[in-house]
Short mmCIF file of C-alpha atoms in Angstrom, two decimals:
data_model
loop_
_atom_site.label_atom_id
_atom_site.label_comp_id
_atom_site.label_asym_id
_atom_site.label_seq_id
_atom_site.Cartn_x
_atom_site.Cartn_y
_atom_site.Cartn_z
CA UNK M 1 8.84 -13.63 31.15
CA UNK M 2 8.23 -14.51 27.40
CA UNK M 3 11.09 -14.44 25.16
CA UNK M 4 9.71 -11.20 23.27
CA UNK M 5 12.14 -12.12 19.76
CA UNK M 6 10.76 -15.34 19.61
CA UNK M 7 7.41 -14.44 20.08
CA UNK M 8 7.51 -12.08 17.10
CA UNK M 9 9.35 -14.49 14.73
CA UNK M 10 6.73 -16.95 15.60
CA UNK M 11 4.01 -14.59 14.16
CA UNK M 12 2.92 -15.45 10.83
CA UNK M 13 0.94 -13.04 9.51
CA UNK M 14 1.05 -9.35 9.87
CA UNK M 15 -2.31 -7.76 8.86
CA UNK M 16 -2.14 -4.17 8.39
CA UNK M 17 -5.43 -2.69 8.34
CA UNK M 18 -6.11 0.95 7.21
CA UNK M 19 -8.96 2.97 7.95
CA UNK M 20 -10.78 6.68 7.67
CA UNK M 21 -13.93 7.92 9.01
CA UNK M 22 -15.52 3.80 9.01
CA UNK M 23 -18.01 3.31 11.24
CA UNK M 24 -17.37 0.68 14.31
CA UNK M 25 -19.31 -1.49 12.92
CA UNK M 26 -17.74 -1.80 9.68
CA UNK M 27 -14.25 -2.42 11.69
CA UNK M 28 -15.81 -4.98 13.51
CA UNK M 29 -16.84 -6.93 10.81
CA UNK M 30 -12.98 -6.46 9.42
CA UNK M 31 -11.72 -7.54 12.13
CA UNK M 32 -13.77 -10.44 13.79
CA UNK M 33 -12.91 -11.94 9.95
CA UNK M 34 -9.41 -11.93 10.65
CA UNK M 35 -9.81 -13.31 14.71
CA UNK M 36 -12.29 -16.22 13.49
CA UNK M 37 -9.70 -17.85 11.10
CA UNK M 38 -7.53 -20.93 12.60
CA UNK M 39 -4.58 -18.64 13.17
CA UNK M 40 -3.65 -18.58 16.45
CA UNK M 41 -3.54 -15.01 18.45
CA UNK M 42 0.40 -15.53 18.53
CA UNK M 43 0.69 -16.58 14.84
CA UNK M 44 -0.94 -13.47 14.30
CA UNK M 45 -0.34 -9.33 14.44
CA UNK M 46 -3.54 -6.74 13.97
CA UNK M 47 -2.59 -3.64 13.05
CA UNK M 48 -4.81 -0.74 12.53
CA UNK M 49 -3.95 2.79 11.51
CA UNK M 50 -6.36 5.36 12.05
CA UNK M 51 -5.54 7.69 9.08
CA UNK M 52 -6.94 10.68 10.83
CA UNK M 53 -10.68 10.02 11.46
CA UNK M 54 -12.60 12.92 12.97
CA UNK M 55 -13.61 10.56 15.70
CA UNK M 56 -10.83 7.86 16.67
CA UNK M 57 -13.11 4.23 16.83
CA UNK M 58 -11.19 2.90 19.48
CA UNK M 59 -13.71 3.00 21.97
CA UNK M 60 -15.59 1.14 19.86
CA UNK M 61 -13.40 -1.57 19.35
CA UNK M 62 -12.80 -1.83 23.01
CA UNK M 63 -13.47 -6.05 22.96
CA UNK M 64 -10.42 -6.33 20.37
CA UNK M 65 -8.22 -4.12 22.74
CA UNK M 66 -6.00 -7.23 23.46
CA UNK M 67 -5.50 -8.37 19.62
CA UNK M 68 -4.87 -5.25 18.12
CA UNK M 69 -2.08 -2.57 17.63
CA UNK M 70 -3.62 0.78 17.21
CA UNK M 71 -1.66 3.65 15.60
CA UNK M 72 -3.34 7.15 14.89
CA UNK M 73 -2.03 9.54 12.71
CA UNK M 74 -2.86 12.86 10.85
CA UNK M 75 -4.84 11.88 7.72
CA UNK M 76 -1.72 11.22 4.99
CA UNK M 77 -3.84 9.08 2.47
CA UNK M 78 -3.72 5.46 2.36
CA UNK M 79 0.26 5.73 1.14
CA UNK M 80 1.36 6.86 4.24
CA UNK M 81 -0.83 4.80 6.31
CA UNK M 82 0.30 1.66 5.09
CA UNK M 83 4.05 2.94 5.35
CA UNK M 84 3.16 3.15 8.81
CA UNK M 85 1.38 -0.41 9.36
CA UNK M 86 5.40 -1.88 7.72
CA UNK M 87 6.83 0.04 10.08
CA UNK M 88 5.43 -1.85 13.02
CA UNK M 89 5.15 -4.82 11.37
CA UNK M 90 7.50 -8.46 12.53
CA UNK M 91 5.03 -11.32 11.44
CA UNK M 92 7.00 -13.02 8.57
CA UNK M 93 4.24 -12.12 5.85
CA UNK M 94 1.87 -8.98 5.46
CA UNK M 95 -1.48 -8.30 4.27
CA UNK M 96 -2.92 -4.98 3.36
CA UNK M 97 -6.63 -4.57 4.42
CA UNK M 98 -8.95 -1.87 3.80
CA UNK M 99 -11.14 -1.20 6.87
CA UNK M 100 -14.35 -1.23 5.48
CA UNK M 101 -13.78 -4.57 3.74
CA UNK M 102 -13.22 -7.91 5.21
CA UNK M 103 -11.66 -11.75 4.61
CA UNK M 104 -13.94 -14.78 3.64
CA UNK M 105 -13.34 -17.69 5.79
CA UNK M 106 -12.89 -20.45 3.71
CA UNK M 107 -11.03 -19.28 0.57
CA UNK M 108 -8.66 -17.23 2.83
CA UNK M 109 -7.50 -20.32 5.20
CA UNK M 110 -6.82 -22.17 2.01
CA UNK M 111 -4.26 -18.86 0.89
CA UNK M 112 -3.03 -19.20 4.45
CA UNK M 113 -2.47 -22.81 4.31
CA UNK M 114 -0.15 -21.74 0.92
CA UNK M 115 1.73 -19.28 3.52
CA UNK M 116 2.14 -21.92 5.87
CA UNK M 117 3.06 -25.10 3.50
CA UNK M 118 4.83 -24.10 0.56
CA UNK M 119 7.15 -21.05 1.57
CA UNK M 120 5.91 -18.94 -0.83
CA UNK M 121 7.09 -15.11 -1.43
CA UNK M 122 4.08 -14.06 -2.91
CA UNK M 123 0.39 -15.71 -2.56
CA UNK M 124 -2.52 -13.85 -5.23
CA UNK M 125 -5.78 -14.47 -4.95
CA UNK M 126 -8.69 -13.63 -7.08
CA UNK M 127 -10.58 -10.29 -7.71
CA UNK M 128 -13.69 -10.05 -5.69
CA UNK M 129 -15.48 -9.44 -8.77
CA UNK M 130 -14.70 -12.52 -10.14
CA UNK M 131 -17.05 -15.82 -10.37
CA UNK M 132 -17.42 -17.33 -7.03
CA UNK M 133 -15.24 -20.03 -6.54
CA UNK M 134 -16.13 -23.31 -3.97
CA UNK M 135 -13.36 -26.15 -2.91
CA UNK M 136 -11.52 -26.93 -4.04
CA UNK M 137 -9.14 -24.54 -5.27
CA UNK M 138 -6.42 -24.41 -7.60
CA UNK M 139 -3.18 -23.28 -7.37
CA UNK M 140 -0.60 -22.37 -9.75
CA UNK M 141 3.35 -21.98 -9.02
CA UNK M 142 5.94 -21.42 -8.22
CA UNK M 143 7.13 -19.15 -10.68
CA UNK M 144 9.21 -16.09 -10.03
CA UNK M 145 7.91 -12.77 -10.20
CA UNK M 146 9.24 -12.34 -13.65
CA UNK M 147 7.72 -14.97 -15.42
CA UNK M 148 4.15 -14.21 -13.57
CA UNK M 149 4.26 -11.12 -14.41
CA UNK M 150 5.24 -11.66 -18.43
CA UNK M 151 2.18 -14.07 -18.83
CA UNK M 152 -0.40 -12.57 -16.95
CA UNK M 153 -2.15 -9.16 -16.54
CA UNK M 154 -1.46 -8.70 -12.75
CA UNK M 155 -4.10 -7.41 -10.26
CA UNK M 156 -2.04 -4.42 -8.48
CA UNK M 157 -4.53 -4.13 -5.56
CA UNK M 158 -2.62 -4.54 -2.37
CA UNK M 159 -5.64 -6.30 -0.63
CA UNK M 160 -5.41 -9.03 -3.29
CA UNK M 161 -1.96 -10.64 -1.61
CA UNK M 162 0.14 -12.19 1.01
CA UNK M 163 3.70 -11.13 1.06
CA UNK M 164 6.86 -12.29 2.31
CA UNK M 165 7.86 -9.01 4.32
CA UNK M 166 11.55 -9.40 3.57
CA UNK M 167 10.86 -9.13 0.04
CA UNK M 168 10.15 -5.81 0.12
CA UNK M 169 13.68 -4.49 1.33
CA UNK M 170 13.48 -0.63 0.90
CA UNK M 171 10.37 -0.45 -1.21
CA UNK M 172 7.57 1.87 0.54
CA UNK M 173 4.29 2.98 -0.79
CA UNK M 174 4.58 6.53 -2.31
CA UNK M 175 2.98 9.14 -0.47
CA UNK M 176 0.59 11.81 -2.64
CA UNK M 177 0.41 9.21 -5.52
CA UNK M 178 -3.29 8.19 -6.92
CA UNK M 179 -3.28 4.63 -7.17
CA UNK M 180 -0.03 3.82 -5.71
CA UNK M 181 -0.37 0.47 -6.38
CA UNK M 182 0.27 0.74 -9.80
CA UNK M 183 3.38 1.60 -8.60
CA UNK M 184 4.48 -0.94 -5.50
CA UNK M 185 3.09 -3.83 -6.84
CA UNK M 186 4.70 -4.51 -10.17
CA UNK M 187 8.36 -3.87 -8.25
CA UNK M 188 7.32 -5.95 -5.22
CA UNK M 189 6.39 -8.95 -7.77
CA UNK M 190 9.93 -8.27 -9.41
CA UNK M 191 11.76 -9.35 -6.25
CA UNK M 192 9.46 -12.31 -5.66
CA UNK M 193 11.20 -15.79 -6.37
CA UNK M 194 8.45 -18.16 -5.30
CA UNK M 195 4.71 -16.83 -6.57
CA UNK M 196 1.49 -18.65 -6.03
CA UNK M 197 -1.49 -18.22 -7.56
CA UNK M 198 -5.10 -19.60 -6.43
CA UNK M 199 -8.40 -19.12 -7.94
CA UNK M 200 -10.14 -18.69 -4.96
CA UNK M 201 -12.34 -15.15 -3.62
CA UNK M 202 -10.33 -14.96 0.01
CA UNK M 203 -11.45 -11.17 0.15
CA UNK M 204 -14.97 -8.98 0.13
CA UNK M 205 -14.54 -5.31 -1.49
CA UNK M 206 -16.85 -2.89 -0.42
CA UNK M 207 -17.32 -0.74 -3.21
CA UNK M 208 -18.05 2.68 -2.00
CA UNK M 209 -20.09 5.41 -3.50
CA UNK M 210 -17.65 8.39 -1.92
CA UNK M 211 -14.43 6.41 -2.40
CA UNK M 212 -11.79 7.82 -4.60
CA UNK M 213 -11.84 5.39 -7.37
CA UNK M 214 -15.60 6.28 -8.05
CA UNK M 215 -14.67 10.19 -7.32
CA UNK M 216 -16.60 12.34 -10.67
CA UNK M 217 -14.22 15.59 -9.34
CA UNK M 218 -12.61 16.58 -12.74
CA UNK M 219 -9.37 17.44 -10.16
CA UNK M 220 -9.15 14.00 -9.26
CA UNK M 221 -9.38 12.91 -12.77
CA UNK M 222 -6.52 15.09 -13.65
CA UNK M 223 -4.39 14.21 -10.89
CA UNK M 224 -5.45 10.29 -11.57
CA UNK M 225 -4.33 10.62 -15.16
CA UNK M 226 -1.14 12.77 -14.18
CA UNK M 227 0.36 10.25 -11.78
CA UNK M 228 -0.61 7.21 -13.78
CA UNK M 229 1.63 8.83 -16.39
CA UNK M 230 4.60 9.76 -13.76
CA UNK M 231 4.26 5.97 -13.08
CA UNK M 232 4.76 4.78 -16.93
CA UNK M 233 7.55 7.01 -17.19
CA UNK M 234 8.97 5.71 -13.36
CA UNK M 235 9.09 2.07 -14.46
CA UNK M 236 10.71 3.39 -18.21
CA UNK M 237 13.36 4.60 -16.17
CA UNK M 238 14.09 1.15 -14.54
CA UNK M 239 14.20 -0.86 -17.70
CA UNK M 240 17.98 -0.16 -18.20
CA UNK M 241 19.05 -1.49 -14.84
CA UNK M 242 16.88 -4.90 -14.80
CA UNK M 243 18.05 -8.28 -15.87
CA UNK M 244 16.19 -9.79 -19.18
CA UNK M 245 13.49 -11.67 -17.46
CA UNK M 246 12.45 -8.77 -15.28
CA UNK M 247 12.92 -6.41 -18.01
CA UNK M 248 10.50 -7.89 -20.40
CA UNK M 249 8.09 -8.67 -17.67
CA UNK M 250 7.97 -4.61 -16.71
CA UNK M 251 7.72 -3.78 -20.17
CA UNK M 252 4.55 -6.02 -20.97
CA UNK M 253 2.91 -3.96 -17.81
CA UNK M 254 4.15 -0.35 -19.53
CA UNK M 255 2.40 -1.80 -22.38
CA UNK M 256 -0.58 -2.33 -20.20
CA UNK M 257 -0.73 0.39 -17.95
CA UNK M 258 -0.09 2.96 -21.11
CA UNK M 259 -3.19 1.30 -22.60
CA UNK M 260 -4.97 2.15 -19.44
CA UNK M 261 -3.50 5.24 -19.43
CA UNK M 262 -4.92 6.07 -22.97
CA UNK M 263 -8.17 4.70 -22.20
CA UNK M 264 -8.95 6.60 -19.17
CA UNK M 265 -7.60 9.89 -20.79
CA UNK M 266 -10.43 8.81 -23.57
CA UNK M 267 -12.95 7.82 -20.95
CA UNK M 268 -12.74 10.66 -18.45
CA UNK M 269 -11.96 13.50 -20.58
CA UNK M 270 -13.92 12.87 -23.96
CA UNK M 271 -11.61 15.09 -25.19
CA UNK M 272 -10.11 14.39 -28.78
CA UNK M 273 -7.33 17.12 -28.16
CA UNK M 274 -6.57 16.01 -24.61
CA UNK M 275 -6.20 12.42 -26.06
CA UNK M 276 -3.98 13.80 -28.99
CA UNK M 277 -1.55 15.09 -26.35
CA UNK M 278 -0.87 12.31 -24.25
CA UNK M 279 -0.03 10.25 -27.60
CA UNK M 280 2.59 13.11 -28.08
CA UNK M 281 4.37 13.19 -25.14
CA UNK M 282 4.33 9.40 -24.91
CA UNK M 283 5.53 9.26 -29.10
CA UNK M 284 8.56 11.65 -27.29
CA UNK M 285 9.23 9.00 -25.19
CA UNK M 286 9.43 6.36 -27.35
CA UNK M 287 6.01 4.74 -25.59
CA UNK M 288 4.08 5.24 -29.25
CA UNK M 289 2.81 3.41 -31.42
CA UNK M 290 1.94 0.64 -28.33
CA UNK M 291 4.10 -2.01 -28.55
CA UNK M 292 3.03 -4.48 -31.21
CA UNK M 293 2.42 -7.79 -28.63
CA UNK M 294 -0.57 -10.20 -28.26
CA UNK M 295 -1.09 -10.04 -24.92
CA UNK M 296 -4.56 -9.95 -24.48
CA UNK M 297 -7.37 -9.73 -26.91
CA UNK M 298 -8.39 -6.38 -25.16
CA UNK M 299 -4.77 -4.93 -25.98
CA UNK M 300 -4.66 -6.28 -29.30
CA UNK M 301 -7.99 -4.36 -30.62
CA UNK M 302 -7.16 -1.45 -28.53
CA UNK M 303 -3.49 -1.05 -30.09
CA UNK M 304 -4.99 -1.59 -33.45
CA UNK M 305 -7.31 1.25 -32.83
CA UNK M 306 -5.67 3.92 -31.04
CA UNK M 307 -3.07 3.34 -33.68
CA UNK M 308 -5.05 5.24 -35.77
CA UNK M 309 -7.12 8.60 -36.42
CA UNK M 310 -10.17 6.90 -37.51
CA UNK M 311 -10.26 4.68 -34.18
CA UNK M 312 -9.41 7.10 -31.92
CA UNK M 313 -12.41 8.54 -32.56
CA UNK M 314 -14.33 5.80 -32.61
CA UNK M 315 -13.19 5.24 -29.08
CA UNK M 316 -13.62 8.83 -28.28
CA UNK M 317 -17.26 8.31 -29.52
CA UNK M 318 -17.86 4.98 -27.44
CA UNK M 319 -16.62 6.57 -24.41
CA UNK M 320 -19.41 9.38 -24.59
#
């Protein structure tokens, strides 16, 4: 019989792929992307958690019975189904797939070929958004975590990395949080010693017109808002207890994610009043005026003109 340890810590990859109420076809797509790369069935582990889908896919996916790991739950939210994926996870690195999206070939060997080469922690790779990059590709690193994350405006989408699993010691997804991303990222980058960045598109998003992130529900937009704030105030808390590096590196992305913060507030409320409020409990907090930092050019107009009552409504009025 196989060794069944050595097996496991042969496995390189751990994909973790999340789904609810996605057609078959949609998970096929997903997942013949990840069983057509050059990683070989025992370099690799598929596993998919069925977040509660009226009808289970399974028998759908009957041909990829042998390659995957199927786990079904009571719909949780994306949180809890991820949590779930770690839990059965042993490949020596993870990656966090939506189901309805998939990996491009090319660009996504040469992130791979970064995983298997040069020991990295952390791998990013670019929005799929951005230009379309061909070969070859660039990379950037190592760096730690820290100094990433104090010169760069970092994507927090978990699909847009490859991750050391042992990096993540008792950090878990939040369950109930909007966006918790915004959340696990930053502190997952914190206690990353080795990140490497590439320019390449390794992943297709499939924007969707029901998904949350395009959701008009004003509850959703309150809720959105509420926990993005819970989050500023989370990683506030932290700043106290991390070394210099780290510490400056978490307070650029305060900086940032309170200018998001601010902005959204503007952009999905058009409310002068509601915007006047968030400035006030941030002012208590000592998160007002935004710190004064060149960052970006985006934050450096934006702080100048939320800074004052004539440009807040100006941006209240562009916004409309």
């Amino acid at each position: 019989m196989p060794d069944t340890q050595n097996v496991q810590e042969n496995k390189l990859i751990a994909f973790i792929i999340t789904a609810y109420n996605l057609t078959g076809e949609m998970l096929e797509e997903c997942l013949n992307s990840i069983t057509e790369l050059s990683l070989r069935p025992e370099e690799r582990e598929i596993i998919l958690v069925d977040d509660g889908s009226v009808v289970s896919p399974l028998f759908e996916l009957a041909k990829f019975a042998d390659d995957i790991v199927y786990i079904r739950q009571p719909n949780r939210g994306p949180s809890a189904a991820r949590n779930a994926g770690l839990r059965m996870a042993t490949a020596k690195y993870v990656h966090f797939i939506d189901g309805d999206d998939y990996l491009i070939r090319v660009p996504y060997e040469h992130c791979a070929d970064i995983v298997r080469y040069e020991n990295p922690d952390i791998v990013l790779f670019n929005q799929p958004d951005c230009t379309r990059v061909t070969p070859p590709f660039s990379v950037v690193g190592p760096a730690t975590g820290s100094e990433y994350m104090g010169k760069h405006n970092i994507s927090v989408t978990p699909w847009s990395y490859i991750f050391r699993r042992d990096k993540l010691g008792s950090l878990r997804f939040e369950p109930g949080l909007l966006h918790e991303d915004e959340q696990f990222t930053p502190q997952l980058l914190l206690q990353c010693e080795r990140v490497f960045a590439t320019d390449c598109r390794a992943y297709f998003y499939r924007a969707r017109a029901n998904s949350l992130t395009r959701s008009k529900d004003i509850h959703h937009h309150v809720k959105r808002l509420a926990d993005t704030e819970r989050t500023i105030y989370y990683f506030q808390n932290m700043l106290g207890s991390l070394p210099d590096a780290s510490r400056k590196a978490l307070e650029r992305r305060i900086a940032q994610l309170t200018m998001d913060f601010l902005y959204n507030t503007i952009k999905l409320t058009h409310s002068s009043s509601r915007l006047d409020e968030a400035i006030g409990r941030l002012t208590e907090k000592g998160l007002f005026p935004l710190p004064d930092k060149h960052y970006t050019r985006n934050y450096t107009f934006f702080r100048k003109a939320i800074n004052s009552s004539v440009g807040r409504k100006l941006l209240v009025l562009m916004c409309r």
